Short mmCIF file of C-alpha atoms in Angstrom, two decimals:
data_model
loop_
_atom_site.label_atom_id
_atom_site.label_comp_id
_atom_site.label_asym_id
_atom_site.label_seq_id
_atom_site.Cartn_x
_atom_site.Cartn_y
_atom_site.Cartn_z
CA MET A 1 -100.30 -67.18 -70.05
CA LYS A 2 -96.75 -66.54 -71.63
CA LEU A 3 -93.84 -65.74 -68.94
CA ASP A 4 -90.72 -63.84 -69.38
CA LYS A 5 -87.54 -64.48 -68.91
CA TYR A 6 -87.26 -63.14 -64.92
CA THR A 7 -90.73 -64.73 -63.93
CA VAL A 8 -88.97 -68.04 -65.61
CA PHE A 9 -85.42 -67.78 -64.16
CA ALA A 10 -87.95 -67.63 -60.36
CA ILE A 11 -89.36 -71.09 -60.93
CA THR A 12 -86.95 -73.26 -62.33
CA SER A 13 -84.43 -71.85 -59.50
CA GLY A 14 -86.62 -72.58 -56.89
CA LEU A 15 -86.44 -68.71 -56.02
CA ALA A 16 -90.08 -67.63 -56.14
CA CYS A 17 -91.26 -70.16 -53.51
CA GLY A 18 -91.67 -67.35 -50.95
CA VAL A 19 -93.32 -65.46 -52.90
CA VAL A 20 -95.99 -68.25 -53.50
CA ALA A 21 -95.11 -68.85 -49.53
CA ALA A 22 -96.12 -65.19 -48.94
CA ALA A 23 -99.30 -64.55 -51.26
CA ALA A 24 -100.72 -67.75 -49.19
CA TYR A 25 -100.57 -65.93 -45.77
CA ARG A 26 -101.91 -62.82 -46.97
CA ARG A 27 -105.30 -64.23 -47.69
CA SER A 28 -104.75 -65.68 -43.68
CA GLY A 29 -104.44 -61.93 -42.30
CA THR A 30 -102.00 -59.19 -40.73
CA LEU A 31 -98.79 -60.57 -39.85
CA SER A 32 -96.01 -60.01 -37.58
CA VAL A 33 -92.41 -60.14 -37.16
CA SER A 34 -93.07 -63.34 -35.58
CA SER A 35 -95.39 -64.85 -38.25
CA LEU A 36 -93.10 -63.75 -41.04
CA LYS A 37 -90.31 -65.45 -39.18
CA SER A 38 -92.00 -68.69 -39.50
CA LEU A 39 -93.89 -68.07 -43.02
CA PHE A 40 -90.34 -67.86 -44.41
CA LYS A 41 -88.63 -71.02 -42.21
CA GLY A 42 -87.41 -73.35 -45.37
CA SER A 43 -88.23 -71.16 -47.79
CA ARG A 44 -85.16 -70.65 -49.20
CA ALA A 45 -84.65 -73.39 -52.09
CA LEU A 46 -81.34 -72.53 -53.21
CA GLY A 47 -80.43 -70.31 -51.18
CA SER A 48 -81.53 -66.62 -50.91
CA GLY A 49 -79.53 -63.34 -50.58
CA ARG A 50 -79.15 -60.44 -47.76
CA CYS A 51 -79.32 -56.89 -48.17
CA ALA A 52 -75.78 -55.86 -46.60
CA HIS A 53 -74.65 -52.32 -47.14
CA TRP A 54 -75.44 -49.47 -49.83
CA VAL A 55 -72.50 -47.94 -50.52
CA THR A 56 -72.82 -43.75 -49.52
CA ARG A 57 -70.35 -41.24 -51.21
CA CYS A 58 -68.52 -38.72 -48.87
CA SER A 59 -67.03 -35.24 -49.54
CA ASP A 60 -66.09 -34.31 -45.24
CA LEU A 61 -65.47 -37.14 -43.64
CA LYS A 62 -65.72 -36.29 -40.37
CA LYS A 63 -68.88 -34.49 -40.89
CA GLN A 64 -70.52 -37.47 -42.17
CA LEU A 65 -68.62 -39.69 -39.20
CA THR A 66 -70.32 -37.20 -36.76
CA PHE A 67 -73.55 -37.31 -38.29
CA LEU A 68 -74.36 -40.52 -37.81
CA GLU A 69 -72.90 -40.99 -34.42
CA GLU A 70 -74.19 -37.95 -32.81
CA VAL A 71 -77.81 -38.39 -34.37
CA PHE A 72 -77.81 -41.87 -34.70
CA GLY A 73 -75.47 -43.79 -32.15
CA MET A 74 -73.72 -45.27 -35.12
CA ARG A 75 -70.44 -47.07 -34.44
CA VAL A 76 -67.48 -47.01 -37.08
CA ILE A 77 -67.06 -50.66 -37.75
CA ARG A 78 -63.98 -50.94 -39.52
CA HIS A 79 -62.04 -48.42 -41.85
CA GLU A 80 -59.93 -48.38 -45.31
CA GLU A 81 -57.59 -46.28 -46.84
CA ASN A 82 -56.61 -47.06 -50.84
CA SER A 83 -54.23 -45.71 -52.82
CA GLU A 84 -56.01 -45.95 -56.15
CA PRO A 85 -59.27 -46.54 -57.78
CA CYS A 86 -60.99 -49.66 -56.95
CA GLY A 87 -60.93 -51.69 -60.27
CA ILE A 88 -64.49 -52.22 -60.28
CA THR A 89 -65.63 -48.34 -59.23
CA CYS A 90 -66.86 -48.96 -56.17
CA ASN A 91 -65.16 -45.64 -55.25
CA GLY A 92 -67.45 -44.36 -58.49
CA ARG A 93 -66.10 -43.03 -61.61
CA TYR A 94 -62.95 -41.25 -60.41
CA ASN A 95 -59.68 -42.06 -60.67
CA ASN A 96 -58.12 -40.91 -57.56
CA ALA A 97 -57.28 -42.75 -53.90
CA TRP A 98 -60.46 -43.40 -51.75
CA SER A 99 -61.26 -44.94 -48.54
CA LYS A 100 -64.76 -45.94 -47.40
CA THR A 101 -65.42 -46.44 -43.91
CA MET A 102 -67.99 -48.86 -42.75
CA VAL A 103 -70.58 -47.82 -40.14
CA GLY A 104 -73.37 -49.18 -38.42
CA TYR A 105 -74.98 -51.04 -34.91
CA ASP A 106 -72.64 -53.83 -35.48
CA THR A 107 -70.96 -56.43 -37.45
CA GLU A 108 -71.43 -56.89 -40.98
CA ASP A 109 -72.06 -60.32 -41.10
CA LYS A 110 -74.94 -59.70 -38.99
CA ARG A 111 -76.83 -56.01 -39.28
CA TYR A 112 -77.27 -53.85 -42.44
CA CYS A 113 -74.56 -51.09 -42.69
CA LEU A 114 -73.91 -48.20 -44.79
CA GLU A 115 -70.40 -47.84 -46.94
CA VAL A 116 -68.96 -44.22 -46.66
CA THR A 117 -66.71 -43.79 -49.45
CA PHE A 118 -64.83 -40.90 -49.59
CA ASN A 119 -62.86 -39.67 -52.81
CA TYR A 120 -59.76 -37.27 -52.15
CA GLY A 121 -60.23 -33.97 -54.16
CA ILE A 122 -63.38 -35.09 -54.76
CA TYR A 123 -65.63 -31.58 -52.36
CA SER A 124 -68.88 -32.49 -53.89
CA TYR A 125 -71.76 -34.71 -55.15
CA THR A 126 -75.11 -34.38 -56.96
CA PRO A 127 -77.81 -35.83 -56.42
CA GLY A 128 -79.27 -37.76 -58.65
CA THR A 129 -83.24 -38.63 -58.65
CA CYS A 130 -83.11 -42.46 -57.72
CA LEU A 131 -81.71 -42.59 -53.84
CA LEU A 132 -84.76 -41.77 -52.17
CA ASN A 133 -84.06 -42.25 -48.46
CA PHE A 134 -82.73 -44.16 -45.41
CA ALA A 135 -85.21 -45.00 -42.49
CA VAL A 136 -83.61 -46.01 -39.52
CA ALA A 137 -85.04 -46.90 -36.11
CA VAL A 138 -85.51 -44.56 -33.01
CA PRO A 139 -85.73 -44.71 -29.63
CA ASP A 140 -86.98 -41.23 -29.87
CA VAL A 141 -88.17 -39.11 -32.83
CA GLY A 142 -88.25 -36.00 -31.29
CA ALA A 143 -85.11 -35.97 -29.88
CA THR A 144 -82.78 -37.43 -33.02
CA ALA A 145 -84.67 -35.17 -34.86
CA SER A 146 -83.67 -32.32 -31.53
CA LYS A 147 -80.15 -33.44 -32.34
CA ALA A 148 -80.45 -32.92 -35.64
CA LYS A 149 -81.33 -29.96 -35.92
CA GLN A 150 -78.76 -28.73 -33.40
CA LEU A 151 -75.65 -29.75 -35.68
CA GLY A 152 -77.45 -27.41 -38.34
CA TYR A 153 -79.23 -29.90 -40.52
CA GLU A 154 -82.63 -30.08 -41.77
CA VAL A 155 -86.00 -31.58 -40.53
CA SER A 156 -88.82 -31.56 -41.96
CA ASN A 157 -92.39 -33.52 -41.82
CA SER A 158 -92.31 -35.24 -45.21
CA ALA A 159 -90.40 -38.44 -46.14
CA ASP A 160 -90.18 -38.76 -49.78
CA HIS A 161 -94.22 -38.67 -50.22
CA GLN A 162 -94.57 -40.91 -47.01
CA PRO A 163 -95.68 -38.72 -43.71
CA GLY A 164 -93.45 -38.44 -41.29
CA VAL A 165 -89.69 -36.85 -39.70
CA SER A 166 -86.76 -36.87 -41.68
CA ILE A 167 -83.49 -35.37 -41.68
CA THR A 168 -81.67 -34.70 -44.50
CA GLY A 169 -77.30 -34.56 -43.42
CA PRO A 170 -74.35 -34.06 -45.46
CA ASP A 171 -74.06 -34.06 -49.41
CA GLY A 172 -78.08 -34.56 -48.94
CA TYR A 173 -79.07 -37.81 -47.82
CA ARG A 174 -82.06 -38.17 -46.30
CA TYR A 175 -82.75 -40.34 -43.06
CA HIS A 176 -86.66 -41.19 -42.16
CA LEU A 177 -87.14 -41.47 -38.63
CA ILE A 178 -89.65 -43.71 -37.82
CA CYS A 179 -89.96 -44.90 -33.67
CA PRO A 180 -90.27 -48.90 -33.69
CA ALA A 181 -92.61 -48.78 -30.82
CA SER A 182 -95.57 -46.73 -32.74
CA GLU A 183 -95.77 -49.74 -34.63
CA PRO A 184 -95.81 -53.60 -33.87
CA TYR A 185 -94.58 -54.73 -37.32
CA PHE A 186 -91.33 -53.91 -35.78
CA ALA A 187 -91.81 -54.66 -32.06
CA GLY A 188 -88.56 -56.80 -30.98
CA ARG A 189 -87.10 -56.23 -34.25
CA ALA A 190 -82.79 -55.72 -33.34
CA GLU A 191 -82.09 -54.81 -37.02
CA ARG A 192 -82.22 -50.23 -36.71
CA PHE A 193 -82.10 -49.89 -40.68
CA LEU A 194 -85.63 -50.68 -41.67
CA HIS A 195 -85.45 -50.12 -45.19
CA VAL A 196 -84.36 -47.94 -48.17
CA THR A 197 -86.66 -45.80 -50.35
CA GLN A 198 -86.00 -46.10 -54.13
CA ARG A 199 -87.79 -44.35 -57.47
CA VAL A 200 -88.34 -46.47 -59.84
CA ALA A 201 -89.87 -45.23 -63.57
CA ASP A 202 -92.13 -48.76 -63.71
CA LEU A 203 -92.91 -50.49 -60.45
CA GLN A 204 -94.75 -53.29 -61.79
CA ALA A 205 -91.61 -54.21 -64.14
CA SER A 206 -88.95 -53.51 -60.87
CA LEU A 207 -91.24 -55.57 -58.28
CA LYS A 208 -90.82 -58.55 -61.33
CA PHE A 209 -87.28 -58.28 -61.68
CA TYR A 210 -86.04 -58.18 -57.83
CA THR A 211 -88.31 -61.35 -57.28
CA ALA A 212 -87.54 -63.11 -60.18
CA THR A 213 -84.05 -62.33 -60.54
CA LEU A 214 -82.77 -61.59 -57.50
CA GLY A 215 -85.27 -63.82 -55.40
CA MET A 216 -86.76 -60.68 -53.11
CA THR A 217 -90.47 -61.54 -52.07
CA ASP A 218 -93.05 -59.01 -52.14
CA VAL A 219 -94.39 -57.96 -49.09
CA THR A 220 -96.49 -54.89 -50.02
CA THR A 221 -99.12 -56.26 -48.53
CA GLU A 222 -97.76 -56.42 -45.03
CA TYR A 223 -95.07 -54.02 -44.25
CA PRO A 224 -95.83 -51.07 -42.78
CA VAL A 225 -95.28 -47.84 -44.95
CA GLN A 226 -98.15 -44.86 -44.83
CA GLN A 227 -100.00 -44.45 -47.72
CA MET A 228 -98.40 -42.18 -50.03
CA LYS A 229 -99.02 -38.63 -50.99
CA THR A 230 -99.80 -37.01 -53.91
CA GLY A 231 -101.20 -40.67 -55.38
CA ALA A 232 -97.72 -42.28 -55.92
CA LYS A 233 -97.79 -46.14 -55.78
CA TYR A 234 -94.96 -47.84 -54.17
CA GLY A 235 -94.41 -51.79 -53.88
CA VAL A 236 -92.06 -53.96 -50.77
CA LEU A 237 -89.26 -56.30 -51.60
CA CYS A 238 -87.45 -58.28 -49.26
CA TYR A 239 -85.55 -61.72 -48.42
CA ALA A 240 -87.56 -64.70 -47.03
CA ASP A 241 -84.65 -65.41 -44.40
CA GLY A 242 -84.69 -61.57 -43.76
CA ILE A 243 -87.36 -60.16 -42.37
CA GLU A 244 -84.79 -58.20 -40.28
CA GLN A 245 -83.63 -57.28 -42.75
CA PRO A 246 -84.28 -53.33 -45.02
CA ALA A 247 -86.65 -54.11 -47.12
CA LEU A 248 -86.07 -52.22 -50.35
CA VAL A 249 -89.38 -49.82 -51.21
CA LEU A 250 -89.76 -48.78 -54.25
CA VAL A 251 -91.93 -46.12 -55.65
CA GLU A 252 -93.03 -44.72 -59.08
CA ASP A 253 -94.12 -41.10 -59.35
CA GLY A 254 -94.09 -39.79 -62.54
CA VAL A 255 -90.51 -38.54 -62.12
CA LYS A 256 -87.68 -40.35 -64.49
CA PRO A 257 -84.93 -42.27 -61.65
CA VAL A 258 -82.04 -40.43 -62.82
CA ILE A 259 -78.72 -42.42 -61.56
CA GLU A 260 -75.96 -39.98 -60.79
CA SER A 261 -72.55 -41.02 -58.35
CA PHE A 262 -74.14 -40.56 -55.44
CA GLU A 263 -76.53 -42.51 -55.35
CA GLY A 264 -73.88 -44.95 -55.27
CA ARG A 265 -74.81 -48.96 -54.80
CA HIS A 266 -76.80 -51.72 -53.05
CA ALA A 267 -74.44 -55.11 -51.81
CA ILE A 268 -76.04 -57.97 -51.89
CA SER A 269 -74.53 -60.99 -49.98
CA MET A 270 -76.03 -64.58 -51.09
CA PRO A 271 -74.39 -68.05 -51.90
CA GLU A 272 -72.23 -68.72 -54.02
CA ALA A 273 -74.42 -71.17 -55.95
CA THR A 274 -77.39 -68.70 -55.92
CA LEU A 275 -74.60 -65.65 -57.05
CA ARG A 276 -73.86 -68.52 -60.29
CA GLN A 277 -77.07 -68.98 -60.96
CA VAL A 278 -78.77 -65.34 -61.20
CA TYR A 279 -75.12 -64.66 -63.10
CA ALA A 280 -75.53 -67.19 -65.28
CA THR A 281 -79.31 -66.43 -65.97
CA LEU A 282 -78.06 -61.74 -66.88
CA GLN A 283 -75.43 -63.73 -69.24
CA THR A 284 -78.27 -65.71 -71.24
CA GLY A 285 -81.18 -63.16 -70.82
CA ALA A 286 -79.90 -59.90 -69.82
CA LYS A 287 -76.18 -59.45 -70.75
CA GLU A 288 -76.70 -55.51 -70.77
CA LEU A 289 -77.29 -55.46 -67.17
CA ILE A 290 -74.20 -56.77 -66.00
CA VAL A 291 -71.91 -53.60 -65.41
CA HIS A 292 -68.71 -55.96 -64.02
CA GLU A 293 -68.49 -59.45 -64.95
CA LEU A 294 -67.77 -61.89 -62.11
CA GLN A 295 -64.26 -62.64 -60.69
CA GLU A 296 -63.07 -65.17 -57.77
CA LEU A 297 -61.30 -63.55 -55.75
CA ASN A 298 -58.55 -65.64 -53.19
CA GLU A 299 -58.82 -64.05 -49.74
CA VAL A 300 -57.70 -66.10 -46.94
CA LEU A 301 -60.86 -67.20 -45.69
CA GLY A 302 -62.00 -68.46 -48.88
CA VAL A 303 -62.56 -67.45 -52.73
CA LEU A 304 -64.65 -64.54 -52.80
CA CYS A 305 -67.34 -64.46 -56.08
CA ILE A 306 -68.41 -61.14 -56.94
CA PHE A 307 -70.11 -59.24 -59.67
CA ILE A 308 -71.64 -55.92 -60.19
CA MET A 309 -75.11 -55.55 -62.04
CA LYS A 310 -77.57 -52.74 -62.40
CA ASP A 311 -81.55 -53.50 -62.18
CA LEU A 312 -84.43 -52.59 -64.65
CA ASP A 313 -83.91 -48.34 -63.65
CA GLY A 314 -79.19 -48.37 -63.85
CA MET A 315 -79.00 -48.63 -60.06
CA GLU A 316 -76.34 -50.73 -59.55
CA LEU A 317 -75.58 -53.88 -57.28
CA CYS A 318 -73.02 -55.69 -55.68
CA ILE A 319 -73.55 -59.20 -56.12
CA VAL A 320 -71.53 -61.32 -53.50
CA SER A 321 -71.03 -65.17 -52.37
CA SER A 322 -71.96 -64.89 -48.81
CA GLU A 323 -69.44 -67.95 -47.52
CA THR A 324 -66.27 -65.50 -48.02
CA PHE A 325 -67.84 -62.30 -47.44
CA ASP A 326 -69.36 -63.00 -44.17
CA LYS A 327 -66.75 -64.66 -42.26
CA ALA A 328 -64.28 -61.72 -44.02
CA VAL A 329 -66.31 -59.30 -42.80
CA LEU A 330 -66.56 -60.19 -39.13
CA ALA A 331 -62.36 -60.87 -39.38
CA ALA A 332 -62.30 -57.08 -40.35
CA ALA A 333 -64.36 -55.66 -38.10
CA ASP A 334 -61.40 -53.84 -35.24
CA TRP A 335 -63.67 -50.56 -34.49
CA LYS A 336 -61.39 -48.10 -35.52
CA GLY A 337 -61.89 -44.97 -37.22
CA PRO A 338 -60.08 -42.83 -39.85
CA ASP A 339 -56.82 -41.00 -38.96
CA PHE A 340 -58.11 -37.52 -39.35
CA GLN A 341 -54.38 -36.32 -38.89
CA LEU A 342 -52.05 -38.27 -41.40
CA ARG A 343 -55.64 -38.35 -43.55
CA ARG A 344 -55.34 -33.78 -43.28
CA LYS A 345 -51.51 -33.31 -44.82
CA PHE A 346 -53.14 -35.88 -47.56
CA LEU A 347 -55.77 -33.23 -48.72
CA ASP A 348 -53.55 -30.36 -48.17
CA GLU A 349 -49.98 -31.57 -49.80
CA ARG A 350 -52.28 -32.45 -53.12
CA ALA A 351 -54.60 -29.98 -53.25
CA PRO A 352 -55.22 -26.70 -54.73
CA LYS A 353 -54.57 -23.68 -52.91
CA GLY A 354 -58.15 -22.47 -52.08
CA LYS A 355 -59.11 -26.48 -51.58
CA ARG A 356 -56.73 -26.88 -48.92
CA GLY A 357 -57.45 -27.27 -44.93
CA LEU A 358 -61.24 -28.30 -46.97
CA SER A 359 -63.18 -31.58 -46.13
CA SER A 360 -61.00 -34.28 -43.76
#
């Protein structure tokens, strides 16, 4: 059998052990969260990763935060204002001041969250077709949907090929509601972000890319994704030591994945040794997937290694070294939101006459 460069990387780095172990367990029956934790214990090899957050765009910050807080019970973890555009395009390819607000349920070293980026002077975003939805655990699907309706948001009985209730929130982002009590797989799980659904052009190629290149584990046969409608194919990935992290659900449905600024990027934290090996592999065999080269940033709590890459469909991924990232984000958590009065002044001083008073 001929091995491609992604599979060779997985084997030589030891990152494929979680995949092999999972395959063995598949033959033995159904897995629960507890049995999966046991399965993946000790399978880190050089060190696996952790899905940290997803970067989203926002055209009205107050509206977005109100939605996330009142509908899902999330909180602002930290907020920062930036007078210059990000050198590695965290705010997209916009040459303007911007802000980012980390929103979720706990500190970023422990739990997944959303990075809500706001670009001053940008009043709307065009959705692409690649990012489909965020699946969030809620105690009562009906009550959550009712609250979203009260705030004026669309609620539908489908979630991008999956049966179930979904909400279309600010700027067109969709949220799939799942009640953990109805699915034993999620029993006792603390993480409320369950998965992110992403469209891909070639499911098998994408599964191979994420498992071989980034060390994720294929848990398609275990993860409780309800049967896809309209004949769509799907696969599910997560990190070997992170069953309580959100999974990545990849969907191939014949629609071309189109990447817009709306899609943002996915942030993954991993040990520095693993990060450097991933980067070296890309440099030698897939340099075209590197968006921003590896940087070593001297932070107060240590050196943060970071680079930006993209997957086979062009979805961007921010890869950071966990040793410093986890300490830095924990230290930065102050649970303070933005100063909307100052933002209003800043916006209106720079906005054209017809745009004053818009956004926040």
